[in-house]
Short mmCIF file of C-alpha atoms in Angstrom, two decimals:
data_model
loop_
_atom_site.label_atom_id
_atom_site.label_comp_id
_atom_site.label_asym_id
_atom_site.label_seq_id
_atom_site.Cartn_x
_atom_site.Cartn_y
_atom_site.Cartn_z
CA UNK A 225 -1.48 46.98 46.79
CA UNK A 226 -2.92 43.27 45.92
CA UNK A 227 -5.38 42.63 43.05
CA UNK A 228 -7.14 39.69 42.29
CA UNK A 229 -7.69 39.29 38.59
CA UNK A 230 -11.69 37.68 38.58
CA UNK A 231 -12.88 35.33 40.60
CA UNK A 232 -13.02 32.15 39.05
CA UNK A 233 -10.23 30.99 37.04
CA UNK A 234 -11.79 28.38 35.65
CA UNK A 235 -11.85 29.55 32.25
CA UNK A 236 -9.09 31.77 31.97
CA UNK A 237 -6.70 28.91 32.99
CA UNK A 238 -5.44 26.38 30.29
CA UNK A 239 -5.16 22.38 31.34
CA UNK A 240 -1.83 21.48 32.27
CA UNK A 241 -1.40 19.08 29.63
CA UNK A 242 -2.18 22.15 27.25
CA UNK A 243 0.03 24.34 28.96
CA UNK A 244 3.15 21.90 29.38
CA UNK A 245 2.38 20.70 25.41
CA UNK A 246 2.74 24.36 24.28
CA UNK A 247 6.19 25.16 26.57
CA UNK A 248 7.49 22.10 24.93
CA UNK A 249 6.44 22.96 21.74
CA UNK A 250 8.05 26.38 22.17
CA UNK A 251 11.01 24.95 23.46
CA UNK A 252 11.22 22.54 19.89
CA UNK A 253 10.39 25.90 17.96
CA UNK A 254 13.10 27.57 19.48
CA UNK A 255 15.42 25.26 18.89
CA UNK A 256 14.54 25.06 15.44
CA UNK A 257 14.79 28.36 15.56
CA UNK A 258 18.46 28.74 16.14
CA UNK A 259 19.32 26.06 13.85
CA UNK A 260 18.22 28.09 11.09
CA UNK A 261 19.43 31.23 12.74
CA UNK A 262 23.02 29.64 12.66
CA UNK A 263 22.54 27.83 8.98
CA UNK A 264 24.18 28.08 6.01
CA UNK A 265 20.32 28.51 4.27
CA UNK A 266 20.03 31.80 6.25
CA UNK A 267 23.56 33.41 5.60
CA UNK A 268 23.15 32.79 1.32
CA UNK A 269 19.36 34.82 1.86
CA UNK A 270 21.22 37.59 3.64
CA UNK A 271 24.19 37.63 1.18
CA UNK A 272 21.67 36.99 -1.74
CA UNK A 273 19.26 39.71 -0.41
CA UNK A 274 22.23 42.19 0.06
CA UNK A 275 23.06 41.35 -3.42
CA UNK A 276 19.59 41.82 -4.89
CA UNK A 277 18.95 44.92 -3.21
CA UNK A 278 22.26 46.77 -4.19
CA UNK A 279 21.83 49.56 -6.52
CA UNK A 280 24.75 48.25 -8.72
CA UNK A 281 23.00 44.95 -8.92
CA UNK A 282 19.73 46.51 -9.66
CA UNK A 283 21.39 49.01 -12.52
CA UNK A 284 23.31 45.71 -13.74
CA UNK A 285 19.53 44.32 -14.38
CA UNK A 286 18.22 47.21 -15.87
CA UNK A 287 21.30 47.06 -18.56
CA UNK A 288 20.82 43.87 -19.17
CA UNK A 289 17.23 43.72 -19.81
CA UNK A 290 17.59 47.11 -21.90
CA UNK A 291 20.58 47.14 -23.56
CA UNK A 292 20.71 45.83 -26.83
CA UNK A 293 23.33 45.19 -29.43
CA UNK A 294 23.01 48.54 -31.19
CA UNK A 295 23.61 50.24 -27.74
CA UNK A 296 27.37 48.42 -27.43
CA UNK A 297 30.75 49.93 -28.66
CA UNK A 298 31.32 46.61 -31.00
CA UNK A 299 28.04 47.33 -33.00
CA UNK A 300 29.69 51.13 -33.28
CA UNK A 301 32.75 49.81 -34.60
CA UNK A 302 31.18 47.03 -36.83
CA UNK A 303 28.35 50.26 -38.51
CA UNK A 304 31.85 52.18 -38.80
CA UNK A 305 33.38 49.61 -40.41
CA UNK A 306 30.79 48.69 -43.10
CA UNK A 307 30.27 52.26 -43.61
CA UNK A 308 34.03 52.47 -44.79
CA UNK A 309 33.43 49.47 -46.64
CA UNK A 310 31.41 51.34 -49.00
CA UNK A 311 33.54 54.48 -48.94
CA UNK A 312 35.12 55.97 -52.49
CA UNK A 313 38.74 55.39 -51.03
CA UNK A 314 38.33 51.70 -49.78
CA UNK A 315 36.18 50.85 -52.59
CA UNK A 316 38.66 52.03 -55.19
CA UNK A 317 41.60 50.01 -52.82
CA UNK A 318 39.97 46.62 -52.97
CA UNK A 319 39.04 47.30 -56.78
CA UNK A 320 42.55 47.38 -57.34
CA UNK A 321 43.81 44.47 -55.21
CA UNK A 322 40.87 42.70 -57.06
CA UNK A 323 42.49 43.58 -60.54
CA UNK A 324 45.68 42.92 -59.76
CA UNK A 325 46.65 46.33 -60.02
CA UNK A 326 48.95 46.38 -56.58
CA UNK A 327 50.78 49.59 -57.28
CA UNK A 328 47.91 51.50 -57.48
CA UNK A 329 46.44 49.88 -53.99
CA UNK A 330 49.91 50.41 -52.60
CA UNK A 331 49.14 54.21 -52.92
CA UNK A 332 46.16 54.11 -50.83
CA UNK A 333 46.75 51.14 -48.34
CA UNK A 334 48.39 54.25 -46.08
CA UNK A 335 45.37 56.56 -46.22
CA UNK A 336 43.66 57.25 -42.79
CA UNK A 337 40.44 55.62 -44.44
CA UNK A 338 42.00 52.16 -45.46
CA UNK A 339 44.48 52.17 -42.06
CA UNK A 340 41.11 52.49 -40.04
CA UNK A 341 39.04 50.17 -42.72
CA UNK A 342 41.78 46.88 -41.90
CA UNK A 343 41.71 47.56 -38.22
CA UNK A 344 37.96 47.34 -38.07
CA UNK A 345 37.54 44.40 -40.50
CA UNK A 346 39.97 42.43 -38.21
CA UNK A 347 38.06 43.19 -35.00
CA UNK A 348 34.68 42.12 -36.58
CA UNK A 349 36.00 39.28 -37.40
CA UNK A 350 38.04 38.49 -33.88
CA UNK A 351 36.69 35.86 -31.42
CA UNK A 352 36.13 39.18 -28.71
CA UNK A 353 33.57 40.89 -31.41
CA UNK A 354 31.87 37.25 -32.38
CA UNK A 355 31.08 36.72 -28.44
CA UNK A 356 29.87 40.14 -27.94
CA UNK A 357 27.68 40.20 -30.89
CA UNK A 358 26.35 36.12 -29.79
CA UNK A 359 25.82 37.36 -26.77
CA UNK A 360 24.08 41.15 -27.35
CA UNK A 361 21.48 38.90 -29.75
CA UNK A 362 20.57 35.90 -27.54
CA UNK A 363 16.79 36.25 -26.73
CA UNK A 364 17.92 34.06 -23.91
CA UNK A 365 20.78 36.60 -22.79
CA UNK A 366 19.01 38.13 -19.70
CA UNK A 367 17.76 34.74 -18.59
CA UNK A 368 20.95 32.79 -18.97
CA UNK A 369 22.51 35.56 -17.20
CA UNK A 370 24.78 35.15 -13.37
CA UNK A 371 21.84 38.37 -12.59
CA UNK A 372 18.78 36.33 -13.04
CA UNK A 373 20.64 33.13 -11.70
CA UNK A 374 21.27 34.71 -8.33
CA UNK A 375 17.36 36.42 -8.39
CA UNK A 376 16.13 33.27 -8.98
CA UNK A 377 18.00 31.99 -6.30
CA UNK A 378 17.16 34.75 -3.69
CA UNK A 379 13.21 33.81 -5.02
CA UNK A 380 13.39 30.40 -4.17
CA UNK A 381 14.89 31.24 -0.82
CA UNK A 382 12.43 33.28 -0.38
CA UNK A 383 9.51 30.67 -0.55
CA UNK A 384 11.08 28.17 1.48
CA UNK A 385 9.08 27.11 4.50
CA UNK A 386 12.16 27.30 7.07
CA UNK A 387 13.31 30.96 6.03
CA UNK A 388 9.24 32.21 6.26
CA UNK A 389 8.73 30.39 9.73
CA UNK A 390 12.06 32.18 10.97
CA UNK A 391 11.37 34.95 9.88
CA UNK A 392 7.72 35.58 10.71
CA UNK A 393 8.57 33.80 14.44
CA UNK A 394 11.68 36.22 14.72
CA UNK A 395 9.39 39.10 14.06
CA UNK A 396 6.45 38.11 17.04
CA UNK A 397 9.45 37.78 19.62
CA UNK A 398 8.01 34.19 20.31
CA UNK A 399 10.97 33.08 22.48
CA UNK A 400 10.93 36.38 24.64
CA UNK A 401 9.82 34.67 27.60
CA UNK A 402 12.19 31.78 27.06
CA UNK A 403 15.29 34.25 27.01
CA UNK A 404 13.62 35.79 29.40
CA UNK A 405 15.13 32.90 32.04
CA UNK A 406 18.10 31.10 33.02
CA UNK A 407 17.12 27.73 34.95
CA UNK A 408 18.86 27.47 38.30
CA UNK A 409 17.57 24.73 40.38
CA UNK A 410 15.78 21.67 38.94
CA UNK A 411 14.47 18.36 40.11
CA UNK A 412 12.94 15.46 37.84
CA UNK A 413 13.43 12.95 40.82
CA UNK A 414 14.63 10.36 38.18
CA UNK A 415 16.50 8.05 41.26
CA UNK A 416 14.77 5.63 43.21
CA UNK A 417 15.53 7.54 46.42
CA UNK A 418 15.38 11.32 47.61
CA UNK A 419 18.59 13.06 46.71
CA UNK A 420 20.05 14.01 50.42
CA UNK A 421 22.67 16.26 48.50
CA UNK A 422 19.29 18.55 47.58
CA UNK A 423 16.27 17.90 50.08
CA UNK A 424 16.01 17.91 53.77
CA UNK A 425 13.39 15.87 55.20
CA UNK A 426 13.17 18.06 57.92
CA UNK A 427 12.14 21.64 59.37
CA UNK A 428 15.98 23.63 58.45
CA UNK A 429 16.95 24.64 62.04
CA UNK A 430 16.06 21.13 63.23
CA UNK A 431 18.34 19.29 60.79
CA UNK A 432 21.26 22.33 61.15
CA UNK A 433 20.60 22.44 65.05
CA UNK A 434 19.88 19.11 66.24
CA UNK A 435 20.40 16.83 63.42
CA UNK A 436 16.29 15.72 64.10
CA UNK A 437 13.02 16.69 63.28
CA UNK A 438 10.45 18.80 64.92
CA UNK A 439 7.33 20.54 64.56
CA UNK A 440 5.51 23.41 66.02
CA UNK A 441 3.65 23.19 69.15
CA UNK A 442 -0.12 23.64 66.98
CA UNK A 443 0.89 21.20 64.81
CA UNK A 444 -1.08 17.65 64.58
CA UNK A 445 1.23 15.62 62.92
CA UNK A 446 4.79 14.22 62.77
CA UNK A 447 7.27 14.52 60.22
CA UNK A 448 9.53 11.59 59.36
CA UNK A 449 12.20 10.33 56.57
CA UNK A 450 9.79 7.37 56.01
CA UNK A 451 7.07 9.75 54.42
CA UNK A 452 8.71 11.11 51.73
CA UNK A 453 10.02 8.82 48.89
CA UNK A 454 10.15 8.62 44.91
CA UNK A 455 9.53 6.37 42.40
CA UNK A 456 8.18 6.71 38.64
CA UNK A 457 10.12 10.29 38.38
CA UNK A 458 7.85 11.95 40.93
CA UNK A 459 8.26 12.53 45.16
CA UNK A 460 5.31 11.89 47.63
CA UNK A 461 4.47 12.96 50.64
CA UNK A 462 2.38 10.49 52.26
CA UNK A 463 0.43 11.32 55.60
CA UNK A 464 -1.16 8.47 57.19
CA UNK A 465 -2.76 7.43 61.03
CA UNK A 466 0.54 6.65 62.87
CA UNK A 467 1.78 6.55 66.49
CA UNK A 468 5.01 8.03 67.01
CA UNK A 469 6.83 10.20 69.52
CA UNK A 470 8.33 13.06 68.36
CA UNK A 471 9.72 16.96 69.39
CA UNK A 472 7.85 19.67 69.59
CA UNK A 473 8.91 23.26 69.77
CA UNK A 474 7.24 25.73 72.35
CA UNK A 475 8.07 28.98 72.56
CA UNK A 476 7.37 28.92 76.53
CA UNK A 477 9.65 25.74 77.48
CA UNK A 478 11.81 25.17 74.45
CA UNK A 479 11.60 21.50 73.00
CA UNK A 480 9.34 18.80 74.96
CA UNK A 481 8.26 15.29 73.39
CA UNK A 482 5.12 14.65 72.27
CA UNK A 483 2.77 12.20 71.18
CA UNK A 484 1.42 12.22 67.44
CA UNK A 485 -1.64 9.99 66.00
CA UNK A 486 -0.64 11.48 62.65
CA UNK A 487 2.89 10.94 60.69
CA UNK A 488 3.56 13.29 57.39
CA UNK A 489 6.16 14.67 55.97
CA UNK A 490 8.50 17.67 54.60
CA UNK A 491 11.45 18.58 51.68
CA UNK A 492 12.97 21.62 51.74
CA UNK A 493 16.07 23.00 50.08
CA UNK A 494 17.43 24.60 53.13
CA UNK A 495 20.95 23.69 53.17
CA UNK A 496 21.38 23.05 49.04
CA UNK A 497 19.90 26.36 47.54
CA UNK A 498 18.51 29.51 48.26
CA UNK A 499 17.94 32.36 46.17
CA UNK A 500 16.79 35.72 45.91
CA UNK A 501 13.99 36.97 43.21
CA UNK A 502 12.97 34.89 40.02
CA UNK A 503 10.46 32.28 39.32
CA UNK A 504 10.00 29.16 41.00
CA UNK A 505 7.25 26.78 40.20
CA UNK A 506 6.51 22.86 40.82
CA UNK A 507 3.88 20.58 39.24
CA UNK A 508 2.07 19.63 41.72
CA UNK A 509 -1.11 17.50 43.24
CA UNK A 510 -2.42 16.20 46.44
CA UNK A 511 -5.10 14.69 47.89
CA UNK A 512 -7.71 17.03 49.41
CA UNK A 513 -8.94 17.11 53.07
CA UNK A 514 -10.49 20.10 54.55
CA UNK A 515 -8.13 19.82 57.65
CA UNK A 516 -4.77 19.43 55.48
CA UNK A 517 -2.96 22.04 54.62
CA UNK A 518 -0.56 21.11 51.20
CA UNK A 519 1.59 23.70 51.22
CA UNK A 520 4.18 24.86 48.85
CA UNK A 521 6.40 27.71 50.15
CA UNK A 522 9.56 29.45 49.96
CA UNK A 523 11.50 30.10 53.39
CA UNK A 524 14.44 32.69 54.80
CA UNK A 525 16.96 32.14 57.01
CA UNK A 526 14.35 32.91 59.84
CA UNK A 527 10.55 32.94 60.63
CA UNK A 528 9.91 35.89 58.31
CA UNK A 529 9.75 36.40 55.15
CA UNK A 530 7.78 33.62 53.88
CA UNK A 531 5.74 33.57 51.05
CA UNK A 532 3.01 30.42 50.51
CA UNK A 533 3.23 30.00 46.42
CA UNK A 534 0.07 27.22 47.00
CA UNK A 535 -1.40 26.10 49.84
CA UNK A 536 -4.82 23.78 50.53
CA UNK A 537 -7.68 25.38 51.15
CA UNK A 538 -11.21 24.00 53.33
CA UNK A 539 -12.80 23.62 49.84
CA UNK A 540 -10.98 22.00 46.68
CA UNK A 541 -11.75 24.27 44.72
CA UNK A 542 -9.59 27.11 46.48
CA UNK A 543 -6.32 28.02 46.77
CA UNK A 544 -4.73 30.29 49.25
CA UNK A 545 -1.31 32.07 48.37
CA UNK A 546 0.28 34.35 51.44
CA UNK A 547 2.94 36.72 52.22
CA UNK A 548 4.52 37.17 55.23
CA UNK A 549 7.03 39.50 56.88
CA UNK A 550 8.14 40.84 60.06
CA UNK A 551 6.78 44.54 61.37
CA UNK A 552 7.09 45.68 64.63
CA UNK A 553 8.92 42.45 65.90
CA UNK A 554 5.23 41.35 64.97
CA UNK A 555 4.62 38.40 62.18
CA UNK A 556 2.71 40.00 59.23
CA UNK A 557 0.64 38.05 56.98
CA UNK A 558 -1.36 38.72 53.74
CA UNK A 559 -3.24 35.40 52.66
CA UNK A 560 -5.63 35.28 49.95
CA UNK A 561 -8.27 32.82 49.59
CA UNK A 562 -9.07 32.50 45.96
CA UNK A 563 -11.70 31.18 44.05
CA UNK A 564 -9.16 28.93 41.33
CA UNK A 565 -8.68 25.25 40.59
CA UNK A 566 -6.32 23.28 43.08
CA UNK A 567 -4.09 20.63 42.29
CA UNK A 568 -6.88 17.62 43.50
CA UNK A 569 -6.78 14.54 40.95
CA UNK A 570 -4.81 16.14 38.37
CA UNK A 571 -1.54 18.37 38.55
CA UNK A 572 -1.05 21.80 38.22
CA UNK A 573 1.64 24.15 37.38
CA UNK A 574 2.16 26.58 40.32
CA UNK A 575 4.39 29.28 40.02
CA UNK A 576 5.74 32.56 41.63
CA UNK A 577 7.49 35.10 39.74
CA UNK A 578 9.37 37.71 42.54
CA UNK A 579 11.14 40.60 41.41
CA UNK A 580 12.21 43.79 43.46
CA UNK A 581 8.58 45.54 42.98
CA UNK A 582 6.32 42.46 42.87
CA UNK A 583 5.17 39.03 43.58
CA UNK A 584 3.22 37.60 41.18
CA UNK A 585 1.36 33.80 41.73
CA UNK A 586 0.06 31.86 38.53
CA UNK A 587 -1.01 28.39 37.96
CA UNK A 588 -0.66 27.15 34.45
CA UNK A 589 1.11 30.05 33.35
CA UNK A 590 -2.39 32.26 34.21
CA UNK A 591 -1.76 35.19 36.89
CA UNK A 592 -3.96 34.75 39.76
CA UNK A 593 -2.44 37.13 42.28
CA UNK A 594 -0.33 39.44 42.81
CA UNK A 595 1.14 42.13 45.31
CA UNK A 596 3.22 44.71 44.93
CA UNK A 597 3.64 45.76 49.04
CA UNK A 598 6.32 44.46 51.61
CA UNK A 599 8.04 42.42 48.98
CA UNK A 600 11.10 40.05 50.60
CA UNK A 601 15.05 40.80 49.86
CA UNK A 602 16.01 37.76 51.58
CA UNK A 603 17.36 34.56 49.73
CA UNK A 604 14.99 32.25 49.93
CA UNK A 605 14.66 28.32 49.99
CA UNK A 606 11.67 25.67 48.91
CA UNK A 607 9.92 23.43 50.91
CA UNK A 608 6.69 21.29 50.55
CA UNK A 609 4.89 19.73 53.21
CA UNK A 610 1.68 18.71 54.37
CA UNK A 611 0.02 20.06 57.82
CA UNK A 612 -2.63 19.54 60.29
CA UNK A 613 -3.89 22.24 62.68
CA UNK A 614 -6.52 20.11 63.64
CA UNK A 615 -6.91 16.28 63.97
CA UNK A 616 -8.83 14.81 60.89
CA UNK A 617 -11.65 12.67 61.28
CA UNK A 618 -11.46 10.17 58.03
CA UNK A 619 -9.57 10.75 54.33
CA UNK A 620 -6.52 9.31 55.15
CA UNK A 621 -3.93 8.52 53.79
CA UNK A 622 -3.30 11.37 51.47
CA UNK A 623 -0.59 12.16 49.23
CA UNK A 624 1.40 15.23 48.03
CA UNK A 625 3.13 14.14 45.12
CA UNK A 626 5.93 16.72 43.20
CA UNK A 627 6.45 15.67 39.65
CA UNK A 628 9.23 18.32 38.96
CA UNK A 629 10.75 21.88 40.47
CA UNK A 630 12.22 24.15 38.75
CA UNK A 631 13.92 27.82 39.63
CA UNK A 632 15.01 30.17 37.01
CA UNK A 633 16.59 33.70 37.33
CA UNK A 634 16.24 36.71 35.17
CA UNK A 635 18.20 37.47 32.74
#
């Protein structure tokens, strides 16, 4: 079933320069992205937050901003010890040490009391009962502590600008369409000439079959290598009023020579790469004439299937998209005229995005189209090309110029 989403796109589809600025800004932000998802900064706020959030940390807080010396064994010991300070026994033991009288001390320096009285009063004043009793009494002791050191870390961490754009970007799934894709084909046409290793210049079967080119027997113009070239990282296709002789192919008598007044031309993948479901979109513009058709399209290994993801319309301001497959030894075909911007004096971003259960056509990232009926299994190749069913009467030359292709697969 096909459904066309509005009739004018106009609005609803972003400028090119808007909609190539935010993929490459999404393609900087996820590459900042995984920097910080593989930095150092992240793994100490997941160890700090693990730390934080422990119960034994959290019950090591609470101690430490509760407890006070009075709560500790040493302040026990030191209230014990004072306490026996001022106890009959001890007091009569060091009032005879103090007198000199060391028999009488002698007696009681064995007593439980005086035993227990010596063995405190050394611990109170050993270096173990000094730093517990410093420390227990600092006003300071919670804030100097390795506790609030580490929470004050973790807080910090958790203001910093990288760790809250992470984490908020982790959290929309920004980068789901990006991981989404694997590229498989692309083409910048950085060189000065078309790469032969990728593009044909040529209809497929001519090139594998006859090592020439051809056309159809409605067509109006001539393809030749001379047509296509590159230069500032971009491909045209140039069509221009030109004699030349050239083959035809007609299904009646098989090939025959021809005249043409017309010369064009045609790159295809054919031979390089082919490839069954995914997305596959060019920036693209041309020069409108009522009688061209600019057409980019993908291609099997026969006629059918074929699916037009762009081609010229009699107006510039429509674009057709098509399906076509094979029924009853009969060609099949489902075009759509629709009422959205074509790529005239500016470029567009024209896309397909073919799964098992659907084709769906977009320009600028914006779905236009789609169809979810008599959707192609084959492999499939690209092409672009310029056409003329009928002879045009002025506008020439015209150009079809490809800045970039690109293929990607799912995931």
């Amino acid at each position: 079933m096909a459904s066309i989403f509005g009739i004018n796109f106009g609005n609803k589809i972003p400028s090119t320069d808007k909609f190539e600025a935010s993929i490459k800004q999404l393609e900087l932000d996820f590459e900042r992205f995984t920097e910080i998802e593989k930095s150092d900064l992240l793994l100490r706020y997941n160890e700090l937050k693990d730390i934080v959030n422990s119960p034994e940390f959290n019950s090591k807080v609470k101690k430490l901003k509760k407890e006070r010396f009075k709560d500790t064994l040493a302040f026990a010991k030191e209230k014990e010890f004072k306490a026996l300070k001022r106890s009959r026994i001890v007091k009569r033991y060091n009032k005879f040490l103090s007198k000199g009288n060391n028999e009488k001390a002698e007696e009681l320096k064995s007593t439980a009391e005086v035993i227990k009285y010596y063995e405190l009063k050394e611990y109170t004043v050993s270096q173990e009962f000094t730093e517990i009793k410093a420390h227990m009494t600092d006003k300071n002791r919670y804030k100097n502590s390795e506790e609030h050191k580490l929470i004050e870390e973790f807080t910090s961490l958790e203001k910093n600008d990288d760790l809250n754009w992470f984490f908020k970007t982790q959290n929309n799934n920004s980068f789901e369409e990006l991981n989404k894709w694997s590229l498989t084909f692309e083409e910048q046409f950085s060189t000065n000439t078309l790469d032969k290793n990728k593009w044909l210049t040529g209809y497929f079967w001519g090139k594998t079959l006859l090592n020439d080119n051809y056309v159809q027997a409605n067509e109006k113009q001539f393809f030749t290598d001379k047509n296509v070239s590159t230069s500032n990282n971009c491909a045209q296709i140039t069509t221009k009023t030109e004699k030349c002789t050239g083959k035809v192919w007609d299904t009646a008598i098989g090939f025959r020579p021809q005249e043409f007044n017309l010369t064009s031309g045609i790159i295809n993948t054919g031979q390089s790469f082919r490839q069954q479901y995914g997305k596959f979109e060019a920036k693209i513009k041309f020069t409108h004439n009522k009688d061209a058709q600019h057409i980019f399209s993908l291609h099997s290994e026969t006629v059918t299937p074929q699916i037009n993801i762009c081609k010229s319309g009699k107006s510039s301001n429509k674009s057709i998209v098509g399906n076509f497959w094979q029924q009853n030894n009969e060609v099949q075909a489902n075009e759509k005229t629709l009422n959205a911007p074509t790529s005239t004096s500016k470029y567009l971003i024209y896309s397909l995005e073919w799964s098992k259960n659907k084709l769906e056509w977009k320009i600028n990232g914006s779905t236009i189209h789609t169809e979810t009926n008599n959707i192609p299994t084959d492999p499939m190749y690209l092409s672009f090309s310029t056409h003329f069913l009928e002879e045009p009467k002025n506008g020439l030359p015209l150009s079809f110029d490809i800045d970039w292709v690109k293929t990607y697969k799912l995931n």
